[in-house]
Amino acid sequence: MTNGVLMYAHNNLEIDYLKIACANALMIQKNLHVPISLITDISTYNWGKKSLTEKFIEKCFDKIIFIDKNHRFINERNFNDTSFTTKNLQFYNCNHWKAYELTPYDETLFIDCDYLIMSSSLNNCWGSRNDVMINHTIYSPYDQILPYSKTVDDMGIKQYWATVIYFRKSPLAKHLFSLVQHIQKNYSYYKDLYYFSSGLYRNDHAFSVAIHMLNGFNDFESIITELPILGLLMSWDVNDIHSVKLNDIILYVERSESKGNYILSRIKDTDVHIMNKWAINRHSDELIKLYE
Amino acid sequence: MSKGYLILAQNSSSTDYVRMAYALALSIKGTQLGVNQVAIATNDEVPEKYKTVFDHIVKIPWFDHAKNSTWKIENTWKFYYMTPFEETVVLDADMLFPTDISYWWDVLSSKDVWATNKPRTFRGEVITSTKYRQVHVSNDLPHFYIAFFYFKKSDLATELFKMTNIIFDNWERFYYTYLDETRPKFNSGDVAYALAIKLLGIENECFDTNSIPTFVHMKSALQNIDEKYISEDWTKSIPTYFTEDCKFKIGNYEQYLPFHYQIKEWLTDDMINKLERKIDL
C-alpha cells in the first residue's frame, strides 16, 4: 500500500499557486514525512522553472503530473487581500474530480496548496477503515464559538469543504469523484437546484451535493466520515499574516463586523487554511527558507 | 400483544381531519412491513372508501368534549380509553409516513410510555428552537410532543392518563398553580401531558436520549432557518417533490421520518391518489 499527498497548482495572472504549493510541500515533508505529488499545467511549470528553478521544484515533489488546461473554462472570482483589496481573477479548479484517476497512491490526502501543514495530525488518516473522509466542521482563529458547520444556503444542504480530502482507491471514492465530475459538467442545473448564490464553480459545493446524493438526499447520517481532526481551521481572506516561524504563524485576524480592526492570533503546531493567497505569497520565500 | 397506530380525527368547520387521517393510514399501509394496524377515533362520518384502510373505527368515549371547540384537543386525554391495541403509537392526523419504521416498535416496547422529545427539521437536524416552548423552558417541563408517542397498557400509562384527565378537567387551575406567567391562555395537549409527567415525577420513564422516536415537525420557525427567508406557511418557501411511489423531498431533502406537515393544504388530492395507487386501492 502506498500513501501520499496530492496537490493542485494552476497559476493565474497574479497568484503564484506553484510557489505556495512548493512552500507547503516542504512543510509536508517536515511534518508528515510522506511522498508528495503535484498536478499542474505546463505554463505554470515553465513559470516555476524561471522563478524557482527546476531543481528546487523537483526537490519539493516526488512526482509532477501534467494535465492540459481547458481554456474554455472561465471561472472568475473575487480574491481578497484583506478587506481592503479585491481582485477579480481566474480560479482554475475544474479538474479536481480527476484526482481519483491521477493519484499515484492507494491512499491519498488531497489538499489545497493553501492548507498549510504545520502538524502531523493528518498522519492519523493512513490505514483508516473509511474510504473517504472530508470535513464539514470548521473553526476560525480567535473565534468565540465552537467548531461549527454551515449550509450552502439558508435553505440549503450541509456544506463540506474540499480543502482536505482523504480517499483510498475504492468503489465509494470512485463513485464520489465521478459524481463530482457529473455535477461539475451540469453545474448550472445543480446551482439552481441547490440554491447556490453565484455561478462560480466551487468544489466545496460540488462535493457537498455529491455527498448529499450519496447519503440518499439527506444529511441525517452521512456515509462520509470527517477527518480525524477537530475541524478545518480557516483563516478567511480578510485576514493577513503577521509573521511566520517553524510550525508557528501569527495572523492579523479581522474582528467580525469591524472592518480593519485586527487582533493578533497565534497558530502553532496546527494546520491552517490561509485563504488570503497574497498573504502566503508575501511570506512564501520565508516559509521556503524555514522548511528547506 | 396487539400493536397499532391511533389517530384522533375530528373535523372542524374549516378542516377535514378524517381525510388527513385517511392519507396517513394509506401511507402507513404503503410503507410499514411490520406493525401497520391503524385505528381512527372519531365521531364524524367516515366515508365508505376510507373505511377500507382503517382496521378499527372507534367512537370517542363518553361524550365529545371538543364539540364546541375549533382546535379539537379536548379529547386527547382519552387515548388510553380509545385504543383497541395493547401497544399504541398516537399520531397527529396531519402526518405521513415516507418509510418503514417497523423496527422502532422493538425499541419502544422496552418502556411503558415513550414520547418524542427531540423532533427534527426537514433537514434532519434536532430542533433547537424554543419559540413555541417558552412555557416548557420557563417551567422546566419535559418537551413532550403529542404528535408521536407510544404507550402500552400498563400501570404507568394508566397513572399518566389519569393525571392528564385531571389536568384537562381543571386546566386553568393547574396552569395557574404550577406554571409561571408564560402559561398558555388555552389548554394544550403538549403542556398538559408534560405537566402530568412532571407532577408524577416520571420524566426518566417517559423519555430517553435515543434518536427515536422522532418525527419531522414542519412549523416554519423550527427549521433552523432565519425567519426572513421562510414564510410562516412553509409550503410557500420550500418546494415539495412527491413521486409516483410516494417518496417525497422537501427542498432537496428526501424524507425518511414520520412527517408532520402541519399546513393542511399541503396534502393534495393528487398525493392521496398516489397513496391509494401504491396499495392498489
Coordinates of C-alpha atoms in Angstrom, one line a residue:
Chain A
M1 CA 0.0 0.0 0.0
T2 CA 1.3 3.4 -0.9
N3 CA 0.2 6.7 0.5
G4 CA 1.0 10.3 -0.1
V5 CA -0.2 13.8 -0.5
L6 CA -1.6 15.2 -3.7
M7 CA -1.9 19.0 -4.5
Y8 CA -3.0 21.1 -7.5
A9 CA -1.3 24.3 -8.7
H10 CA -2.6 26.4 -11.6
N11 CA -1.3 29.9 -11.6
N12 CA -3.4 32.8 -12.7
L13 CA -2.2 36.3 -13.6
E14 CA -1.3 37.3 -10.1
I15 CA -1.3 34.3 -7.7
D16 CA 1.7 32.0 -7.8
Y17 CA 0.0 28.8 -6.7
L18 CA 3.1 26.8 -7.6
K19 CA 5.2 28.7 -5.2
I20 CA 2.6 28.3 -2.4
A21 CA 2.5 24.5 -3.3
C22 CA 6.3 24.3 -3.1
A23 CA 6.3 26.0 0.3
N24 CA 3.6 23.7 1.6
A25 CA 5.4 20.7 0.1
L26 CA 8.4 21.5 2.3
M27 CA 6.1 21.8 5.3
I28 CA 4.5 18.4 4.5
Q29 CA 8.0 16.9 4.2
K30 CA 8.8 18.3 7.6
N31 CA 5.6 17.2 9.3
L32 CA 4.1 14.3 7.6
H33 CA 7.1 12.5 6.0
V34 CA 5.1 11.1 3.1
P35 CA 5.6 11.4 -0.7
I36 CA 4.0 14.4 -2.4
S37 CA 2.7 14.7 -5.9
L38 CA 1.7 17.8 -7.8
I39 CA -0.8 18.2 -10.6
T40 CA -0.1 21.2 -12.7
D41 CA -0.1 22.6 -16.2
I42 CA 2.9 23.3 -18.4
S43 CA 2.6 27.1 -18.4
T44 CA 2.5 27.1 -14.6
Y45 CA 5.5 24.8 -14.5
N46 CA 7.5 26.8 -17.0
W47 CA 7.0 29.9 -14.9
G48 CA 8.1 28.0 -11.9
K49 CA 11.3 26.9 -13.7
K50 CA 12.2 30.5 -14.2
S51 CA 11.2 31.8 -10.8
L52 CA 12.1 28.9 -8.6
T53 CA 14.3 26.7 -10.7
E54 CA 13.5 23.1 -11.9
K55 CA 15.9 21.6 -9.4
F56 CA 14.0 23.2 -6.5
I57 CA 10.6 22.1 -7.8
E58 CA 11.8 18.6 -8.1
K59 CA 13.1 18.7 -4.6
C60 CA 9.7 19.6 -3.4
F61 CA 7.7 16.9 -5.2
D62 CA 8.2 13.2 -5.8
K63 CA 6.1 13.3 -8.8
I64 CA 4.8 16.0 -11.1
I65 CA 1.7 15.2 -13.2
F66 CA 0.9 17.4 -16.1
I67 CA -2.5 18.0 -17.4
D68 CA -3.9 20.2 -20.2
K69 CA -5.9 23.2 -19.1
N70 CA -9.3 23.6 -20.5
H71 CA -9.1 27.2 -21.8
R72 CA -12.8 27.3 -22.3
F73 CA -13.4 27.0 -18.6
I74 CA -14.0 30.5 -17.4
N75 CA -14.4 30.8 -13.6
E76 CA -13.6 34.2 -12.3
R77 CA -13.9 35.1 -8.7
N78 CA -13.0 37.9 -6.3
F79 CA -9.8 37.3 -4.4
N80 CA -9.5 39.4 -1.3
D81 CA -6.2 40.5 0.1
T82 CA -7.7 41.7 3.5
S83 CA -10.9 43.7 3.4
F84 CA -9.2 46.5 1.5
T85 CA -8.1 44.9 -1.8
T86 CA -10.2 42.8 -4.1
K87 CA -9.2 41.5 -7.5
N88 CA -11.2 39.5 -10.0
L89 CA -9.1 36.7 -11.3
Q90 CA -9.4 33.3 -12.9
F91 CA -10.0 30.4 -10.5
Y92 CA -9.0 27.2 -12.3
N93 CA -10.5 24.4 -10.3
C94 CA -12.5 22.4 -12.8
N95 CA -10.3 19.2 -12.7
H96 CA -10.4 18.2 -9.0
W97 CA -12.6 15.3 -9.9
K98 CA -9.6 13.9 -11.8
A99 CA -7.7 13.4 -8.5
Y100 CA -9.0 9.9 -8.2
E101 CA -7.6 8.8 -11.5
L102 CA -4.4 10.8 -11.3
T103 CA -3.2 10.0 -7.8
P104 CA -0.3 7.6 -7.8
Y105 CA -1.2 6.4 -4.3
D106 CA -3.5 3.8 -2.8
E107 CA -4.3 6.2 0.0
T108 CA -4.3 9.9 -0.8
L109 CA -4.5 13.1 1.1
F110 CA -5.8 15.5 -1.4
I111 CA -5.2 19.0 -0.1
D112 CA -5.5 22.6 -1.4
C113 CA -2.0 24.1 -1.6
D114 CA -3.0 26.9 0.8
Y115 CA -3.9 24.4 3.5
L116 CA -0.6 24.8 5.3
I117 CA 0.6 21.6 7.1
M118 CA 2.1 22.6 10.5
S119 CA 1.4 19.4 12.4
S120 CA 1.4 15.6 11.9
S121 CA -2.4 15.4 12.7
L122 CA -3.3 14.1 9.2
N123 CA -0.9 11.2 9.6
N124 CA -3.8 9.7 11.6
C125 CA -5.6 9.1 8.3
W126 CA -3.4 6.4 7.0
G127 CA -4.8 2.9 7.3
S128 CA -8.3 4.3 8.1
R129 CA -11.2 2.0 7.7
N130 CA -13.1 4.9 6.0
D131 CA -12.8 5.0 2.2
V132 CA -13.3 8.8 2.1
M133 CA -13.0 11.4 4.8
I134 CA -13.9 15.1 4.3
N135 CA -14.9 17.8 6.8
H136 CA -18.0 19.9 7.2
T137 CA -16.8 21.1 10.6
I138 CA -14.7 24.2 10.6
Y139 CA -13.5 26.8 13.1
S140 CA -11.7 30.1 12.9
P141 CA -8.7 31.7 14.7
Y142 CA -9.8 34.0 17.5
D143 CA -13.4 32.7 17.3
Q144 CA -15.5 32.7 20.4
I145 CA -17.7 29.9 19.0
L146 CA -17.1 26.2 19.0
P147 CA -16.3 24.3 15.7
Y148 CA -19.4 24.6 13.5
S149 CA -21.0 23.6 10.2
K150 CA -22.5 25.7 7.6
T151 CA -25.1 25.1 4.9
V152 CA -24.5 26.2 1.2
D153 CA -27.5 28.4 1.5
D154 CA -30.0 29.3 4.3
M155 CA -32.4 26.7 2.9
G156 CA -29.6 24.5 1.6
I157 CA -27.7 21.4 2.3
K158 CA -24.8 20.9 4.6
Q159 CA -21.5 22.3 3.3
Y160 CA -18.5 20.1 3.0
W161 CA -15.1 21.6 2.5
A162 CA -13.0 20.1 -0.3
T163 CA -9.9 21.7 1.2
V164 CA -8.7 18.4 2.5
I165 CA -10.0 15.0 1.3
Y166 CA -8.7 11.7 2.3
F167 CA -9.6 8.8 0.0
R168 CA -8.4 5.3 -0.7
K169 CA -8.8 3.6 -4.0
S170 CA -12.3 2.1 -3.5
P171 CA -15.7 1.9 -5.2
L172 CA -17.1 4.5 -2.8
A173 CA -14.3 7.0 -3.5
K174 CA -14.5 6.4 -7.3
H175 CA -18.3 6.9 -7.2
L176 CA -17.9 10.2 -5.2
F177 CA -15.4 11.6 -7.7
S178 CA -17.4 10.6 -10.7
L179 CA -20.5 12.2 -9.1
V180 CA -18.4 15.4 -8.7
Q181 CA -17.5 15.2 -12.4
H182 CA -21.1 14.9 -13.3
I183 CA -22.1 17.8 -11.1
Q184 CA -19.3 20.0 -12.5
K185 CA -20.4 19.2 -16.1
N186 CA -24.0 20.1 -15.2
Y187 CA -23.2 22.9 -12.7
S188 CA -25.8 25.4 -13.9
Y189 CA -28.5 22.9 -13.2
Y190 CA -27.2 22.0 -9.8
K191 CA -26.6 25.6 -8.9
D192 CA -30.3 26.4 -9.4
L193 CA -31.4 23.2 -7.7
Y194 CA -29.3 23.7 -4.6
Y195 CA -29.7 27.4 -4.4
F196 CA -26.0 28.4 -4.8
S197 CA -25.8 32.1 -4.6
S198 CA -23.4 32.6 -7.5
G199 CA -22.4 30.9 -10.7
L200 CA -18.8 30.5 -9.6
Y201 CA -17.9 26.8 -9.7
R202 CA -16.8 25.6 -6.3
N203 CA -15.5 22.2 -5.5
D204 CA -16.9 22.7 -1.9
H205 CA -20.3 22.9 -3.4
A206 CA -19.9 20.0 -5.9
F207 CA -18.6 17.7 -3.2
S208 CA -21.4 18.8 -0.8
V209 CA -24.0 17.9 -3.5
A210 CA -22.3 14.6 -4.3
I211 CA -22.2 13.6 -0.6
H212 CA -25.8 14.7 -0.2
M213 CA -26.7 12.5 -3.1
L214 CA -24.7 9.5 -1.8
N215 CA -26.4 9.9 1.5
G216 CA -29.8 9.4 -0.2
F217 CA -30.5 13.1 -0.4
N218 CA -30.2 13.6 3.3
D219 CA -27.6 14.6 5.9
F220 CA -29.1 12.8 8.8
E221 CA -26.5 10.1 8.9
S222 CA -23.6 10.5 6.5
I223 CA -21.7 7.6 5.0
I224 CA -18.8 10.0 4.5
T225 CA -16.9 10.5 7.8
E226 CA -15.0 13.5 8.9
L227 CA -11.2 13.6 9.1
P228 CA -9.6 12.7 12.5
I229 CA -9.1 16.4 13.4
L230 CA -11.1 18.9 15.4
G231 CA -12.2 20.7 12.2
L232 CA -10.6 22.7 9.4
L233 CA -9.0 25.8 10.8
M234 CA -10.0 28.6 8.4
S235 CA -8.2 31.9 8.2
W236 CA -10.6 33.9 5.9
D237 CA -9.2 36.1 3.2
V238 CA -9.9 39.3 5.2
N239 CA -7.0 38.2 7.5
D240 CA -3.3 38.7 6.9
I241 CA -0.1 37.1 8.0
H242 CA 2.0 39.0 10.5
S243 CA 5.0 36.6 10.7
V244 CA 6.0 33.0 10.2
K245 CA 8.3 30.7 12.1
L246 CA 8.7 26.9 12.1
N247 CA 5.1 25.5 12.5
D248 CA 4.2 28.8 14.0
I249 CA 2.2 31.6 12.3
I250 CA 1.0 34.8 13.7
L251 CA -2.1 36.2 11.9
Y252 CA -3.8 39.5 11.8
V253 CA -7.4 38.4 12.3
E254 CA -10.0 40.9 11.4
R255 CA -12.7 41.1 14.1
S256 CA -16.1 40.2 12.8
E257 CA -18.2 43.2 11.7
S258 CA -15.3 45.5 12.4
K259 CA -13.5 46.2 9.2
G260 CA -9.8 46.9 9.6
N261 CA -9.9 46.1 13.3
Y262 CA -7.4 43.3 13.7
I263 CA -6.3 41.2 16.6
L264 CA -3.1 39.1 16.6
S265 CA -3.7 35.3 16.7
R266 CA -1.0 32.7 17.0
I267 CA -1.4 29.4 15.3
K268 CA 1.2 26.9 16.5
D269 CA 1.6 23.2 15.5
T270 CA -1.8 23.3 13.9
D271 CA -2.7 23.0 10.2
V272 CA -4.4 26.1 8.8
H273 CA -6.2 27.1 5.6
I274 CA -4.9 30.5 4.7
M275 CA -7.4 31.9 2.2
N276 CA -5.6 35.1 1.6
K277 CA -3.3 33.8 -1.2
W278 CA -1.4 37.1 -1.4
A279 CA -0.5 36.8 2.3
I280 CA 1.1 33.4 1.7
N281 CA 2.8 34.7 -1.5
R282 CA 4.3 37.6 0.6
H283 CA 5.7 35.1 3.1
S284 CA 6.5 32.2 0.8
D285 CA 10.2 32.9 0.4
E286 CA 10.4 33.0 4.2
L287 CA 8.5 29.8 4.5
I288 CA 10.7 28.1 2.0
K289 CA 13.8 29.2 3.8
L290 CA 12.4 28.0 7.1
Y291 CA 11.5 24.5 6.0
E292 CA 14.1 23.8 3.3
Chain B
M1 CA -49.7 -8.2 22.2
S2 CA -51.7 -6.2 19.6
K3 CA -49.9 -3.2 18.2
G4 CA -51.0 -0.3 16.1
Y5 CA -51.4 3.4 15.4
L6 CA -54.2 5.5 16.8
I7 CA -55.3 8.7 15.1
L8 CA -57.8 11.1 16.7
A9 CA -59.6 12.9 13.9
Q10 CA -62.3 15.4 14.5
N11 CA -63.4 17.6 11.6
S12 CA -63.7 21.3 12.3
S13 CA -65.6 23.9 10.3
S14 CA -62.5 24.5 8.1
T15 CA -60.5 21.3 8.2
D16 CA -61.3 17.7 7.2
Y17 CA -59.2 15.8 9.7
V18 CA -60.7 12.5 8.7
R19 CA -59.4 13.0 5.2
M20 CA -55.9 13.6 6.6
A21 CA -56.2 10.6 8.8
Y22 CA -57.1 8.6 5.7
A23 CA -54.0 9.8 3.9
L24 CA -51.9 8.9 6.9
A25 CA -53.4 5.5 7.1
L26 CA -52.7 4.9 3.4
S27 CA -49.1 5.9 3.9
I28 CA -48.8 3.5 6.9
K29 CA -50.3 0.7 4.9
G30 CA -48.0 1.5 2.0
T31 CA -44.8 1.6 3.9
Q32 CA -45.0 -0.4 7.2
L33 CA -44.0 -4.0 6.7
G34 CA -44.3 -4.8 10.4
V35 CA -46.9 -3.0 12.5
N36 CA -49.4 -1.5 10.2
Q37 CA -52.7 -1.7 12.0
V38 CA -54.5 1.7 12.1
A39 CA -57.3 2.9 14.3
I40 CA -59.2 6.1 13.8
A41 CA -61.1 7.7 16.7
T42 CA -63.8 9.9 15.5
N43 CA -67.5 10.8 15.9
D44 CA -67.5 12.2 12.4
E45 CA -68.8 10.2 9.4
V46 CA -66.1 8.1 7.8
P47 CA -66.7 7.7 4.0
E48 CA -67.1 4.1 2.8
K49 CA -63.9 4.3 0.7
Y50 CA -61.9 5.5 3.8
K51 CA -63.2 2.6 5.9
T52 CA -61.1 0.1 3.9
V53 CA -57.8 1.4 5.3
F54 CA -58.8 1.6 8.9
D55 CA -58.6 -1.6 10.9
H56 CA -60.7 -0.1 13.7
I57 CA -63.1 2.8 13.8
V58 CA -63.7 3.8 17.4
K59 CA -66.1 6.3 18.8
I60 CA -64.8 8.9 21.2
P61 CA -65.6 7.6 24.7
W62 CA -68.2 9.3 26.9
F63 CA -69.2 12.4 25.2
D64 CA -67.3 14.7 22.8
H65 CA -65.5 17.2 24.9
A66 CA -64.4 19.1 21.8
K67 CA -67.9 19.6 20.4
N68 CA -67.8 23.3 20.6
S69 CA -64.1 23.8 20.1
T70 CA -62.2 24.8 17.0
W71 CA -58.8 23.3 18.0
K72 CA -60.3 20.0 18.9
I73 CA -57.8 18.9 21.6
E74 CA -60.2 18.4 24.4
N75 CA -60.4 14.6 23.9
T76 CA -56.7 14.0 23.7
W77 CA -56.5 12.7 27.3
K78 CA -58.7 9.7 26.2
F79 CA -56.2 7.9 24.1
Y80 CA -55.8 5.2 26.7
Y81 CA -59.5 4.6 26.6
M82 CA -59.9 4.8 22.9
T83 CA -57.2 2.5 21.7
P84 CA -58.0 -1.1 20.6
F85 CA -54.4 -2.1 20.9
E86 CA -52.2 -3.3 23.8
E87 CA -49.4 -1.2 22.5
T88 CA -50.2 2.1 20.8
V89 CA -48.5 4.9 18.9
V90 CA -50.6 8.0 18.9
L91 CA -50.2 10.1 15.8
D92 CA -51.5 13.6 14.8
A93 CA -53.7 13.3 11.7
D94 CA -51.6 15.7 9.7
M95 CA -48.7 13.4 9.2
L96 CA -47.4 11.0 6.5
F97 CA -45.0 8.0 6.8
P98 CA -42.5 8.0 3.9
T99 CA -40.5 4.9 5.0
D100 CA -40.8 1.8 7.1
I101 CA -40.1 2.4 10.8
S102 CA -41.4 -1.0 12.0
Y103 CA -38.1 -1.7 13.8
W104 CA -38.8 1.2 16.2
W105 CA -41.5 -0.9 17.9
D106 CA -38.9 -3.4 19.3
V107 CA -37.2 -0.4 20.9
L108 CA -40.4 1.3 22.0
S109 CA -41.6 -1.9 23.7
S110 CA -38.9 -1.6 26.3
K111 CA -40.8 1.2 28.0
D112 CA -44.4 1.7 29.1
V113 CA -44.6 5.2 27.8
W114 CA -42.2 6.8 25.4
A115 CA -42.8 10.3 24.0
T116 CA -40.9 12.2 21.3
N117 CA -38.9 15.0 22.9
K118 CA -36.5 15.7 20.0
P119 CA -38.4 16.3 16.8
R120 CA -36.4 17.2 13.7
T121 CA -36.3 19.8 10.9
F122 CA -36.8 18.8 7.3
R123 CA -33.0 18.7 7.0
G124 CA -32.8 16.1 9.8
E125 CA -31.4 18.4 12.5
V126 CA -32.7 18.2 16.0
I127 CA -35.0 21.2 16.6
T128 CA -33.3 23.6 18.9
S129 CA -35.8 26.5 18.7
T130 CA -37.9 27.1 21.8
K131 CA -40.1 29.7 20.2
Y132 CA -43.3 27.8 20.9
R133 CA -41.9 26.2 24.0
Q134 CA -41.4 29.1 26.4
V135 CA -43.7 27.6 28.9
H136 CA -41.7 24.3 28.9
V137 CA -38.4 26.2 29.2
S138 CA -39.5 28.6 31.9
N139 CA -41.2 25.9 34.0
D140 CA -38.7 23.1 33.4
L141 CA -41.3 20.9 31.7
P142 CA -40.2 18.0 29.6
H143 CA -40.5 18.6 25.9
F144 CA -43.4 16.3 25.3
Y145 CA -44.8 16.1 21.7
I146 CA -48.2 14.5 21.4
A147 CA -47.8 14.1 17.6
F148 CA -45.9 10.8 18.0
F149 CA -45.9 9.0 21.3
Y150 CA -46.0 5.4 22.4
F151 CA -47.7 3.7 25.4
K152 CA -48.6 0.2 26.3
K153 CA -51.4 -0.8 28.6
S154 CA -49.6 -0.7 31.9
D155 CA -49.8 0.8 35.4
L156 CA -47.5 3.7 34.4
A157 CA -49.6 4.6 31.4
T158 CA -52.8 4.3 33.5
E159 CA -51.4 6.7 36.0
L160 CA -50.2 9.2 33.4
F161 CA -53.6 9.3 31.5
K162 CA -55.5 9.6 34.8
M163 CA -53.4 12.6 35.9
T164 CA -53.8 14.1 32.4
N165 CA -57.5 13.7 32.7
I166 CA -57.5 15.6 36.0
I167 CA -55.4 18.4 34.4
F168 CA -57.7 18.6 31.4
D169 CA -60.7 18.9 33.6
N170 CA -59.1 21.6 35.7
W171 CA -56.5 23.1 33.3
E172 CA -56.9 26.7 34.3
R173 CA -56.3 25.9 38.0
F174 CA -53.4 23.6 37.2
Y175 CA -51.7 26.1 34.9
Y176 CA -52.2 28.9 37.4
T177 CA -50.8 26.8 40.3
Y178 CA -47.9 25.1 38.6
L179 CA -46.8 27.3 35.7
D180 CA -45.4 30.9 35.7
E181 CA -46.7 33.8 33.6
T182 CA -45.6 32.0 30.4
R183 CA -48.6 29.7 30.9
P184 CA -50.8 29.3 27.8
K185 CA -54.2 31.0 27.8
F186 CA -55.8 27.9 26.4
N187 CA -55.4 24.2 27.1
S188 CA -52.7 22.4 25.2
G189 CA -52.1 18.7 25.0
D190 CA -48.3 19.1 24.9
V191 CA -48.4 21.2 28.0
A192 CA -50.9 19.1 29.9
Y193 CA -49.1 15.8 29.3
A194 CA -45.7 17.5 30.1
L195 CA -47.2 18.8 33.4
A196 CA -48.7 15.4 34.2
I197 CA -45.3 13.8 33.7
K198 CA -43.5 16.4 35.8
L199 CA -46.1 16.2 38.6
L200 CA -45.8 12.4 38.7
G201 CA -42.0 12.6 38.5
I202 CA -41.8 10.1 35.7
E203 CA -39.6 12.0 33.3
N204 CA -37.0 9.3 33.2
E205 CA -39.6 6.6 32.5
C206 CA -41.2 8.5 29.6
F207 CA -38.2 9.9 27.7
D208 CA -34.8 8.7 26.6
T209 CA -31.8 10.1 24.9
N210 CA -32.2 7.8 21.9
S211 CA -32.7 9.3 18.4
I212 CA -36.1 7.6 18.3
P213 CA -39.0 8.1 18.5
T214 CA -38.9 11.3 16.5
F215 CA -40.7 13.0 13.6
V216 CA -40.1 15.9 11.3
H217 CA -42.0 18.9 12.6
M218 CA -42.7 21.4 9.8
K219 CA -43.6 24.5 11.7
S220 CA -41.6 27.2 9.9
A221 CA -40.0 28.8 12.9
L222 CA -38.5 25.5 13.9
Q223 CA -36.5 24.8 10.8
N224 CA -33.2 26.5 11.8
I225 CA -33.7 28.9 9.0
D226 CA -33.7 32.7 9.5
E227 CA -37.4 33.8 9.6
K228 CA -36.8 36.4 6.9
Y229 CA -36.2 33.5 4.5
I230 CA -39.1 31.3 5.3
S231 CA -42.8 32.2 5.2
E232 CA -45.0 31.3 8.2
D233 CA -46.6 28.9 5.7
W234 CA -43.5 26.8 4.9
T235 CA -45.1 25.5 1.7
K236 CA -44.7 29.0 0.2
S237 CA -40.9 28.9 0.7
I238 CA -39.9 25.3 0.3
P239 CA -40.9 23.1 -2.6
T240 CA -42.2 19.5 -2.4
Y241 CA -41.4 16.8 -4.9
F242 CA -43.8 13.9 -4.4
T243 CA -43.1 10.9 -6.6
E244 CA -45.4 8.3 -8.1
D245 CA -44.3 5.8 -5.5
C246 CA -44.9 8.3 -2.7
K247 CA -41.4 9.1 -1.8
F248 CA -41.0 12.8 -1.3
K249 CA -38.4 15.5 -1.0
I250 CA -38.9 18.8 0.9
G251 CA -36.4 21.2 -0.7
N252 CA -33.5 18.9 -1.5
Y253 CA -34.1 16.6 1.4
E254 CA -35.6 13.2 1.0
Q255 CA -37.9 12.5 3.9
Y256 CA -37.4 9.3 5.9
L257 CA -39.0 10.1 9.2
P258 CA -42.7 10.4 10.1
F259 CA -43.6 13.8 8.5
H260 CA -45.8 16.2 10.4
Y261 CA -46.7 18.6 7.6
Q262 CA -48.8 20.9 9.8
I263 CA -50.0 23.1 6.9
K264 CA -53.2 21.3 6.0
E265 CA -53.3 22.5 2.4
W266 CA -50.0 20.7 1.7
L267 CA -51.9 17.4 1.4
T268 CA -53.3 17.4 -2.2
D269 CA -55.8 15.1 -3.8
D270 CA -53.0 14.1 -6.2
M271 CA -50.9 12.9 -3.3
I272 CA -53.9 10.9 -1.9
N273 CA -54.4 9.4 -5.4
K274 CA -50.8 8.3 -5.5
L275 CA -51.0 6.9 -1.9
E276 CA -54.1 4.9 -3.0
R277 CA -52.4 3.5 -6.1
K278 CA -49.5 2.4 -4.0
I279 CA -51.7 0.0 -2.1
D280 CA -53.8 -0.8 -5.2
L281 CA -56.9 0.9 -3.8

